[in-house]
Short mmCIF file of C-alpha atoms and ligand atoms in Angstrom, two decimals:
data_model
loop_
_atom_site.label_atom_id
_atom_site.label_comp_id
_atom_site.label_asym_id
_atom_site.label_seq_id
_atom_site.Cartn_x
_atom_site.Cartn_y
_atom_site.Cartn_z
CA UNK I 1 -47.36 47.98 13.49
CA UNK I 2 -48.61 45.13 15.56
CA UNK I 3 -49.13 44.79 19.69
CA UNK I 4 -47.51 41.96 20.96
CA UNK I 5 -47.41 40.57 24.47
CA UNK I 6 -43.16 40.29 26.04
CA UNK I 7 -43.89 39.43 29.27
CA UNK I 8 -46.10 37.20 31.36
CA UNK I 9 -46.26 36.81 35.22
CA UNK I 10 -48.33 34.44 38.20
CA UNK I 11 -48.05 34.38 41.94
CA UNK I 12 -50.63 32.03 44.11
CA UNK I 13 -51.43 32.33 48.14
CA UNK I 14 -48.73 29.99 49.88
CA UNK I 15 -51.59 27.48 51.06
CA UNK I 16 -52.07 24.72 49.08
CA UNK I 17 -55.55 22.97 49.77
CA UNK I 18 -56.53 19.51 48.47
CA UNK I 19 -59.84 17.62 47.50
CA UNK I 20 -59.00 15.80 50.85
CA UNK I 21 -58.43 18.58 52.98
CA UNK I 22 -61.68 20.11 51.74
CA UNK I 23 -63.53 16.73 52.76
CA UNK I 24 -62.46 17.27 56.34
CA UNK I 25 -64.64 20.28 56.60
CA UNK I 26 -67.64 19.44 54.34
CA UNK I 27 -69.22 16.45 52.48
CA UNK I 28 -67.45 15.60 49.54
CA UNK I 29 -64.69 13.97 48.21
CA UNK I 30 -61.44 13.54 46.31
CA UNK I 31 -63.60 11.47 43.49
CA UNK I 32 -66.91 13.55 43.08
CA UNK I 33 -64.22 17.22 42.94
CA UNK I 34 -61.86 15.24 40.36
CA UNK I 35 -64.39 13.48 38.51
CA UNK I 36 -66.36 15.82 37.82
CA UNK I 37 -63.97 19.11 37.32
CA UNK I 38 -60.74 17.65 37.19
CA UNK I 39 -59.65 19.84 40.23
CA UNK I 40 -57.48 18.37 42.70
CA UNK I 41 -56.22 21.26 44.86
CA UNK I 42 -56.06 24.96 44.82
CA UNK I 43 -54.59 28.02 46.59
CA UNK I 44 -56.30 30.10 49.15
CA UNK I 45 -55.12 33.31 50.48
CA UNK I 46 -54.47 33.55 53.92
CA UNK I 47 -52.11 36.77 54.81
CA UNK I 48 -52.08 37.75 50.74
CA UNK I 49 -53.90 39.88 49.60
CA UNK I 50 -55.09 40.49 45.45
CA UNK I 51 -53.41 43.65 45.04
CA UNK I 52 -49.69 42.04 46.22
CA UNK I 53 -50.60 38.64 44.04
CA UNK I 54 -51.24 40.89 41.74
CA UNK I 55 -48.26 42.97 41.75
CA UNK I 56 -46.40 40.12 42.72
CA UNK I 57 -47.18 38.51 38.63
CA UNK I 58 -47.20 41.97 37.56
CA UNK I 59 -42.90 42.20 38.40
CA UNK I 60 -42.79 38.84 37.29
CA UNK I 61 -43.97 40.05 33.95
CA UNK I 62 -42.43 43.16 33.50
CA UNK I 63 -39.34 41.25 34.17
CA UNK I 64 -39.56 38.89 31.53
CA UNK I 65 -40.82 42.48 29.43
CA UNK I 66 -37.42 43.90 30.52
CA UNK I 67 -39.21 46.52 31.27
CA UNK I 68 -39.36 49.14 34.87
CA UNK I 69 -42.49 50.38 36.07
CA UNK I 70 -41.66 53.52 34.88
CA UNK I 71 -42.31 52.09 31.75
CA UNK I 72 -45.83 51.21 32.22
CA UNK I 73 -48.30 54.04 30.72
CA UNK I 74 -51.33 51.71 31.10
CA UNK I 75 -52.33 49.18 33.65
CA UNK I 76 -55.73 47.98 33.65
CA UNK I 77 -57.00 45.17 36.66
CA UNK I 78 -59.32 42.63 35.71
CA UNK I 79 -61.33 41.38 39.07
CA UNK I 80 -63.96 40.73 40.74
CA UNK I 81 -62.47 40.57 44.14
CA UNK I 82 -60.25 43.71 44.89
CA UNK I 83 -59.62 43.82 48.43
CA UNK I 84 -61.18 47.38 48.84
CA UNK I 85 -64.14 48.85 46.77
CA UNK I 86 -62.04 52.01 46.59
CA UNK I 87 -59.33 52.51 45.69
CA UNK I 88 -59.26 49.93 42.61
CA UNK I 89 -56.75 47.06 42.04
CA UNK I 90 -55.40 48.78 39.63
CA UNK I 91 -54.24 51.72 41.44
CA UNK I 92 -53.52 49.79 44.62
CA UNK I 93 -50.41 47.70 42.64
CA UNK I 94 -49.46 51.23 40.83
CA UNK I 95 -49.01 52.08 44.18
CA UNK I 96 -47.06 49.22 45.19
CA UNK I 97 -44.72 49.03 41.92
CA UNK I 98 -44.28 52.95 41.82
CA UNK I 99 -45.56 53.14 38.48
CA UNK I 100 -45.80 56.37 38.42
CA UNK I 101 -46.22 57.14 34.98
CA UNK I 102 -49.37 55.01 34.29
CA UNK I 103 -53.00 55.30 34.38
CA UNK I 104 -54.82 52.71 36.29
CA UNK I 105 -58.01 51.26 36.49
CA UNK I 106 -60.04 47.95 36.86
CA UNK I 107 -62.72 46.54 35.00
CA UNK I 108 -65.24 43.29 36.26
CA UNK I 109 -66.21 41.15 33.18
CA UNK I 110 -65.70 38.14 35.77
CA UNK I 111 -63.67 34.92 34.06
CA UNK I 112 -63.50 36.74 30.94
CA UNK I 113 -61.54 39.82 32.74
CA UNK I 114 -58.19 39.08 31.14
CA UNK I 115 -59.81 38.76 27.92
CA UNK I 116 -61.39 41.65 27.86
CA UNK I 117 -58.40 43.56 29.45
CA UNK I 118 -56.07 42.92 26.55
CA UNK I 119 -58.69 43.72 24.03
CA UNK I 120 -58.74 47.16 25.44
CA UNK I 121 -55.16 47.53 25.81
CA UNK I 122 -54.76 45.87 22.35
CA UNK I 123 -57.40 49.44 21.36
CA UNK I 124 -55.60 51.90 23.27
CA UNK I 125 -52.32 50.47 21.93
CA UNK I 126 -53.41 50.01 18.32
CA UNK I 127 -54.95 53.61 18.13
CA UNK I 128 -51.30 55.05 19.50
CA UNK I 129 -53.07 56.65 22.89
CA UNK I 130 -50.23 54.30 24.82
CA UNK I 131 -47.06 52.58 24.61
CA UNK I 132 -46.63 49.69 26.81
CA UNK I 133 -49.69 48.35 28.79
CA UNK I 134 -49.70 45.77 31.59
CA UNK I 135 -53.10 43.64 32.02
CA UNK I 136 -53.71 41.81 35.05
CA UNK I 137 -56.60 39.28 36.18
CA UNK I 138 -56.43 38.96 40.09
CA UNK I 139 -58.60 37.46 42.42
CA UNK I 140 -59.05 36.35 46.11
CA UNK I 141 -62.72 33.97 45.23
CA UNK I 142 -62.35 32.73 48.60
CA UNK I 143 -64.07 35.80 50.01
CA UNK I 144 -66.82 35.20 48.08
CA UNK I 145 -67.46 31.67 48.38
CA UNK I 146 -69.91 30.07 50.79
CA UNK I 147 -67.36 27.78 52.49
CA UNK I 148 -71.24 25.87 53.85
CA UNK I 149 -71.82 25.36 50.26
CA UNK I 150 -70.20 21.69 48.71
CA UNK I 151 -71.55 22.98 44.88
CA UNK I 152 -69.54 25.89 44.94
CA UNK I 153 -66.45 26.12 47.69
CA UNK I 154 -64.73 23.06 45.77
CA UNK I 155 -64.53 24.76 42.35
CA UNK I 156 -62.46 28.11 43.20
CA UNK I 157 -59.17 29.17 44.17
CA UNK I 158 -56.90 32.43 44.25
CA UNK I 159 -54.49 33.94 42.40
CA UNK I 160 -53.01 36.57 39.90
CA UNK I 161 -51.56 36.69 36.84
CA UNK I 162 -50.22 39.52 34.35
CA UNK I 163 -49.07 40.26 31.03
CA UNK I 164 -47.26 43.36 29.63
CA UNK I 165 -48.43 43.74 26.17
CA UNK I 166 -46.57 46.61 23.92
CA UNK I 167 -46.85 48.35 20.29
CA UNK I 168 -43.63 46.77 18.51
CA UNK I 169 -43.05 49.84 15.29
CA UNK I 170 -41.64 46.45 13.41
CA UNK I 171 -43.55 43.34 12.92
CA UNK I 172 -46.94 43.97 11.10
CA UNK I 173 -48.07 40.40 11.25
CA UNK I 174 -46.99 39.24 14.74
CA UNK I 175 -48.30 39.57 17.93
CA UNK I 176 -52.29 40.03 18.78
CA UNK I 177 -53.92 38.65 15.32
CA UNK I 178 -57.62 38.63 16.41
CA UNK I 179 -60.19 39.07 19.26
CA UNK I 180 -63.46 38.93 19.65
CA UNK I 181 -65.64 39.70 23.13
CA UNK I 182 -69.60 39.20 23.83
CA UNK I 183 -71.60 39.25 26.59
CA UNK I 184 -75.50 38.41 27.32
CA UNK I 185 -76.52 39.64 30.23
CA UNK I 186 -80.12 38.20 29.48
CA UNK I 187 -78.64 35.10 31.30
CA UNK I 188 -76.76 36.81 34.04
CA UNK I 189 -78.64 34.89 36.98
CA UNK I 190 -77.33 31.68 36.23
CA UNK I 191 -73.64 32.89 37.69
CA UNK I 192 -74.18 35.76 40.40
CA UNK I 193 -73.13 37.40 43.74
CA UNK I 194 -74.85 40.26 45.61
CA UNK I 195 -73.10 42.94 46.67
CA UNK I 196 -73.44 44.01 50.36
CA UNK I 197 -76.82 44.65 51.35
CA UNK I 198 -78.46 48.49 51.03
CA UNK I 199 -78.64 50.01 54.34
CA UNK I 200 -79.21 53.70 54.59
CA UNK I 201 -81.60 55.70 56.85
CA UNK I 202 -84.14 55.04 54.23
CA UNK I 203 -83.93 51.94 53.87
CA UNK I 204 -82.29 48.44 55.75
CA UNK I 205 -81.97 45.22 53.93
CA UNK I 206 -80.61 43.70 57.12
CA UNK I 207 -76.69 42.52 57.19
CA UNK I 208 -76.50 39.12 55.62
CA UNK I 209 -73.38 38.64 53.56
CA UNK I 210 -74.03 37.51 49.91
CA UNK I 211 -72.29 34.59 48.77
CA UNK I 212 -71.46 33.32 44.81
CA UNK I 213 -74.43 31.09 43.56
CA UNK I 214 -74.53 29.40 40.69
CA UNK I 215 -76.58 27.13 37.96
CA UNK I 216 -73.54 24.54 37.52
CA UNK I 217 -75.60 23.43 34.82
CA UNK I 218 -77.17 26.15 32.91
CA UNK I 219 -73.00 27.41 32.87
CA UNK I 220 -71.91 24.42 31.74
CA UNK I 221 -73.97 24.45 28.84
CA UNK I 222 -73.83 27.80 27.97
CA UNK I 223 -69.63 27.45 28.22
CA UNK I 224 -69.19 24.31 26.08
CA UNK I 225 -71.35 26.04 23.13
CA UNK I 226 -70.25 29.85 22.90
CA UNK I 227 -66.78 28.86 23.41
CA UNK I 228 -66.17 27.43 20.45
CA UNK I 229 -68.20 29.08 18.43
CA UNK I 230 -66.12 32.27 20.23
CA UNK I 231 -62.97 30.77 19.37
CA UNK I 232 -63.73 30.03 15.67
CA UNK I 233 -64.57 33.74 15.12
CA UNK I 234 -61.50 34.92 16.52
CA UNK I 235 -59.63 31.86 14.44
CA UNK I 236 -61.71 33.76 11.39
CA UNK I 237 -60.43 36.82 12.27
CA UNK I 238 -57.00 36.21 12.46
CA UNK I 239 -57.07 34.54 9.44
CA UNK I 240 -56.31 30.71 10.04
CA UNK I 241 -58.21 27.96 10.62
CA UNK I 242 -58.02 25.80 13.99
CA UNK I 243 -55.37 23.15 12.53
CA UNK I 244 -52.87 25.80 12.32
CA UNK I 245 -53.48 26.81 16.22
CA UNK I 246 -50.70 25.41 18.06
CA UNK I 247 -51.95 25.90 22.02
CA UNK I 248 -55.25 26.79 23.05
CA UNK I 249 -54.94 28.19 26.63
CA UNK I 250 -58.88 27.95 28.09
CA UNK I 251 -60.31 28.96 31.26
CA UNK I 252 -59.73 26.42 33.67
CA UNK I 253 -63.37 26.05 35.47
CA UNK I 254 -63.62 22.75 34.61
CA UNK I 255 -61.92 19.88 32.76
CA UNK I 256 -65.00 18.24 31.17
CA UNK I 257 -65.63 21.70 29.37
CA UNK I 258 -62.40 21.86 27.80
CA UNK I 259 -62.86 18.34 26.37
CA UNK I 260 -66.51 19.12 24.83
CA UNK I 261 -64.46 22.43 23.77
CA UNK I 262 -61.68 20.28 22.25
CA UNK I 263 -64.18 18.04 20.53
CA UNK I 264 -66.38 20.46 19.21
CA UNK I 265 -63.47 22.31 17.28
CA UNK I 266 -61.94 18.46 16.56
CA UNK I 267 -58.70 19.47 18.32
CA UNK I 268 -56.67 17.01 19.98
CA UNK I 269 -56.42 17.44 23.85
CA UNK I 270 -52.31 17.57 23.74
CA UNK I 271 -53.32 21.47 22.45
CA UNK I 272 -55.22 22.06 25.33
CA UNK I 273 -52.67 22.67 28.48
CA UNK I 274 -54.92 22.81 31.67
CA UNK I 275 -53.93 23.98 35.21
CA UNK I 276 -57.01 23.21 37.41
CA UNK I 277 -55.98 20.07 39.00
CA UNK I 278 -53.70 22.77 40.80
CA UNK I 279 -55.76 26.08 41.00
CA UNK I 280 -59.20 25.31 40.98
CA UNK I 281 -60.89 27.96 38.77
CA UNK I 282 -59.40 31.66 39.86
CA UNK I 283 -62.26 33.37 37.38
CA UNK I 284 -59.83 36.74 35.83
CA UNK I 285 -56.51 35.01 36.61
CA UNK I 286 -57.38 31.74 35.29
CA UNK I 287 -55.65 32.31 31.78
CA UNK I 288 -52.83 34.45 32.46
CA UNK I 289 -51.84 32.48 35.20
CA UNK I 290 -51.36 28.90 32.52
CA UNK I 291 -50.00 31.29 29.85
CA UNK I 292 -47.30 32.30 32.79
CA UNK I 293 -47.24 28.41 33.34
CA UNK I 294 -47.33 27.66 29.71
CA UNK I 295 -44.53 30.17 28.68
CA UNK I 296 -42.07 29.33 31.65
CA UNK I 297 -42.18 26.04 30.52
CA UNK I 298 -40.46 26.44 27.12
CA UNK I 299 -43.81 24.71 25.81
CA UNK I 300 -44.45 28.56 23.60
CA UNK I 301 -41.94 29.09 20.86
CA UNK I 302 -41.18 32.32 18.95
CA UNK I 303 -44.08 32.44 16.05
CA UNK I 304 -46.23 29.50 17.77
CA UNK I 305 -49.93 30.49 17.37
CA UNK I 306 -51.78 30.64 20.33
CA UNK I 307 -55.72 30.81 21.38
CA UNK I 308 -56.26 32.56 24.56
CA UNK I 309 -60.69 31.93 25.57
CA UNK I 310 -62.52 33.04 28.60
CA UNK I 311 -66.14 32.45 29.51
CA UNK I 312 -67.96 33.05 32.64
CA UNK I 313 -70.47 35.10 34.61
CA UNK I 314 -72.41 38.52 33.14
CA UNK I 315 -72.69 35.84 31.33
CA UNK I 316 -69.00 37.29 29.33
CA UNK I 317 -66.88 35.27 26.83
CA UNK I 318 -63.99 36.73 25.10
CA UNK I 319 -61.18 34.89 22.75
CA UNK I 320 -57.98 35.89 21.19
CA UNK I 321 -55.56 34.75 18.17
CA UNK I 322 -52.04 35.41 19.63
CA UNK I 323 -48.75 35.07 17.52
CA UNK I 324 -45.76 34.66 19.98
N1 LIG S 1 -69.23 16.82 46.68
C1 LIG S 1 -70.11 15.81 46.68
N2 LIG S 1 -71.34 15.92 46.17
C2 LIG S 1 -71.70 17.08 45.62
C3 LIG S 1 -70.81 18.19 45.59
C4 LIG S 1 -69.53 18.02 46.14
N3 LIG S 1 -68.61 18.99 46.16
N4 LIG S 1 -71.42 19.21 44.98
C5 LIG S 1 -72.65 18.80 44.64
N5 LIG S 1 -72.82 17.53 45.04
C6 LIG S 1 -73.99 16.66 44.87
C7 LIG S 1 -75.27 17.44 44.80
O1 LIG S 1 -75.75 17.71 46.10
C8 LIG S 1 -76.17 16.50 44.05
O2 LIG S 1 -76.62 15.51 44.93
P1 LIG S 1 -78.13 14.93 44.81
O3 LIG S 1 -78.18 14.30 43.46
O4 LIG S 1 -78.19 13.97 45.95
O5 LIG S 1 -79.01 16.12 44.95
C9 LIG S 1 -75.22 15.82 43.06
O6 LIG S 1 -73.89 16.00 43.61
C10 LIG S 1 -75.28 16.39 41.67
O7 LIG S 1 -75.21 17.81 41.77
P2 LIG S 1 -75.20 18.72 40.50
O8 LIG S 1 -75.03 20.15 40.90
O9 LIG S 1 -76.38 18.35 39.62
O10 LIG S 1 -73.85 18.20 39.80
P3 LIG S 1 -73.36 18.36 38.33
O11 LIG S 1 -73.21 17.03 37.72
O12 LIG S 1 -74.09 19.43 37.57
O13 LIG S 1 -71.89 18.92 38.56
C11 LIG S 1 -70.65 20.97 38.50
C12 LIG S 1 -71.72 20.16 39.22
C13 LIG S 1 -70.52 22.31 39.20
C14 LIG S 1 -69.32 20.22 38.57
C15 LIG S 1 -71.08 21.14 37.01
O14 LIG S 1 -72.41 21.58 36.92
C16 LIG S 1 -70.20 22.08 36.29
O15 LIG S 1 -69.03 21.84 36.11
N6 LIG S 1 -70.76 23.23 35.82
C17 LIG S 1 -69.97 24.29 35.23
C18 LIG S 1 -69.57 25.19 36.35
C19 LIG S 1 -68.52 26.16 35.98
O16 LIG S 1 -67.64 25.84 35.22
N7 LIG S 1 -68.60 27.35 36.57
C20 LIG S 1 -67.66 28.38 36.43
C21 LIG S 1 -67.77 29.03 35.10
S1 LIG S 1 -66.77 30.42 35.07
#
């Protein structure tokens, strides 16, 4: 018995904004954004909202599964930007798809959400609780960015992206190989946004509205050292060593980290597909967004070998060995 993944879904906001549309409204430019990240435009949500991106790569996905929404018995959201509080993402695209059959609910480990989702469903799957899980990492980052703040508005963008992973009775040595997950919340600070402020009749923290801040940084080095040392375990645990990895589908924060990445595992770049130039970083939909990319673009055959790796703020970092 193995779980393997048989679909994979995206959908970005309609608004397309570049390095030089961004340095009509604040100081910066085309060649300190690209330079430095390797971002040259990204997607901002205007009238879309994350739970109908979300649902939007989740029917996308479930398409490629061949599968209905009826079909669906799990769905978990990664995200760190649902549009309401309550009700979750999760529940918000059951809703929307009619999946009636499913249980739904989000979790926030931030740019490792994805990650973290499919280990779960890869559990619940494995141990026979469900069939036929759907994991999605949404997010709408423009909400949360200070659009004052040139460190910080430039990097992020919005979007979804979903995967319907399943337990296949057949194949015992396809599909999800190995994972591993961490987290150190020690180091949280470095990559952090407030919630709204405490107001109650007890107490009133007054009404400004928090804003993502960040230790560019302290990230950056954290990122370019756990993630391969992330990556190797899960390489370990799948039982294969790097050479034999044919893709390695990263994050997409930042260009410069996936080279150090690359470099540090002494991987050539051509196995390291990258997306940001178009999206920006969209934290929980980063990676299933490229592997939608990725996959749609005949670039993933049948039995390739595939490294999916997420890093990002808690501080979170999760990888997984992947045979398609
Ligand atoms: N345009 C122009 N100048 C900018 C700018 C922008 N968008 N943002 C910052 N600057 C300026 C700063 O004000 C500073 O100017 P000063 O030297 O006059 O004070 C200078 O550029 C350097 O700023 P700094 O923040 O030290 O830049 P950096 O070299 O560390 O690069 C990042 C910033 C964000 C690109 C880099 O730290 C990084 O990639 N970190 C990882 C972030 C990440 O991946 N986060 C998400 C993880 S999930």
């Amino acid at each position: 018995m193995s779980v393997r993944m048989i679909g994979t879904g995206s959908a970005v906001p309609k608004l397309r904004v570049t390095n030089e549309d961004l340095s009509r409204i604040i100081d910066t430019s085309d060649e300190w954004i690209y330079s430095r990240t390797g971002i040259r435009a990204r997607h901002i949500a205007v009238e879309e909202t994350t739970a109908q991106l979300a649902a939007d790569a989740a029917e996308a996905a479930l398409s490629m599964a061949q599968l209905a929404a009826e079909d669906i018995d799990l769905m978990i959201g990664a995200t760190a930007t649902p549009d309401r509080l309550l009700p979750g993402l999760a529940c918000e695209v059951q809703r929307i798809l009619g999946a009636t059959r499913a249980v739904a609910f989000d979790i926030n480990a931030a740019c490792s959400g994805f990650l973290f989702g499919l280990n779960i469903a890869d559990a619940y799957l494995r141990s026979g609780v469900y069939q036929n899980a759907l994991v999605i990492g949404a997010e709408t980052l423009s909400r949360l960015t200070d659009w004052t703040d040139r460190g910080t508005c430039v990097l992020f963008g919005d979007g979804a992206g979903a995967a319907v992973v399943a337990v296949d009775g057949a194949e015992e040595t396809r599909g999800i190989l190995g994972m591993v997950q961490g987290s150190d919340g020690g180091r949280g600070m470095v990559l952090s946004c407030a919630n709204r402020p405490l107001n109650n009749p007890y107490v009133n923290h007054g009404n400004e509205i928090p804003y993502v801040h960040m230790n560019g940084q302290e990230v950056y080095k954290f990122a370019v050292k756990t993630v391969p040392a992330a990556i190797m375990q899960a390489v370990e645990k799948a039982r294969l060593s790097v050479d034999e990895i044919d893709l390695f589908l990263l994050h997409q924060a930042n260009y410069r980290i996936i080279e150090a990445v690359a470099k540090r595992l002494g991987q050539p770049m051509e196995k390291f597909p990258t997306n940001m130039q178009e999206h920006g970083n969209i934290s929980a939909a980063s990676v299933p967004i490229l592997l939608d990319e990725v996959k749609r673009s005949g670039r993933i055959k049948d039995g390739d070998k595939i490294v999916l790796a997420g890093f990002g703020a808690g501080l979170t970092w999760g990888a997984a060995v992947l045979e398609w």
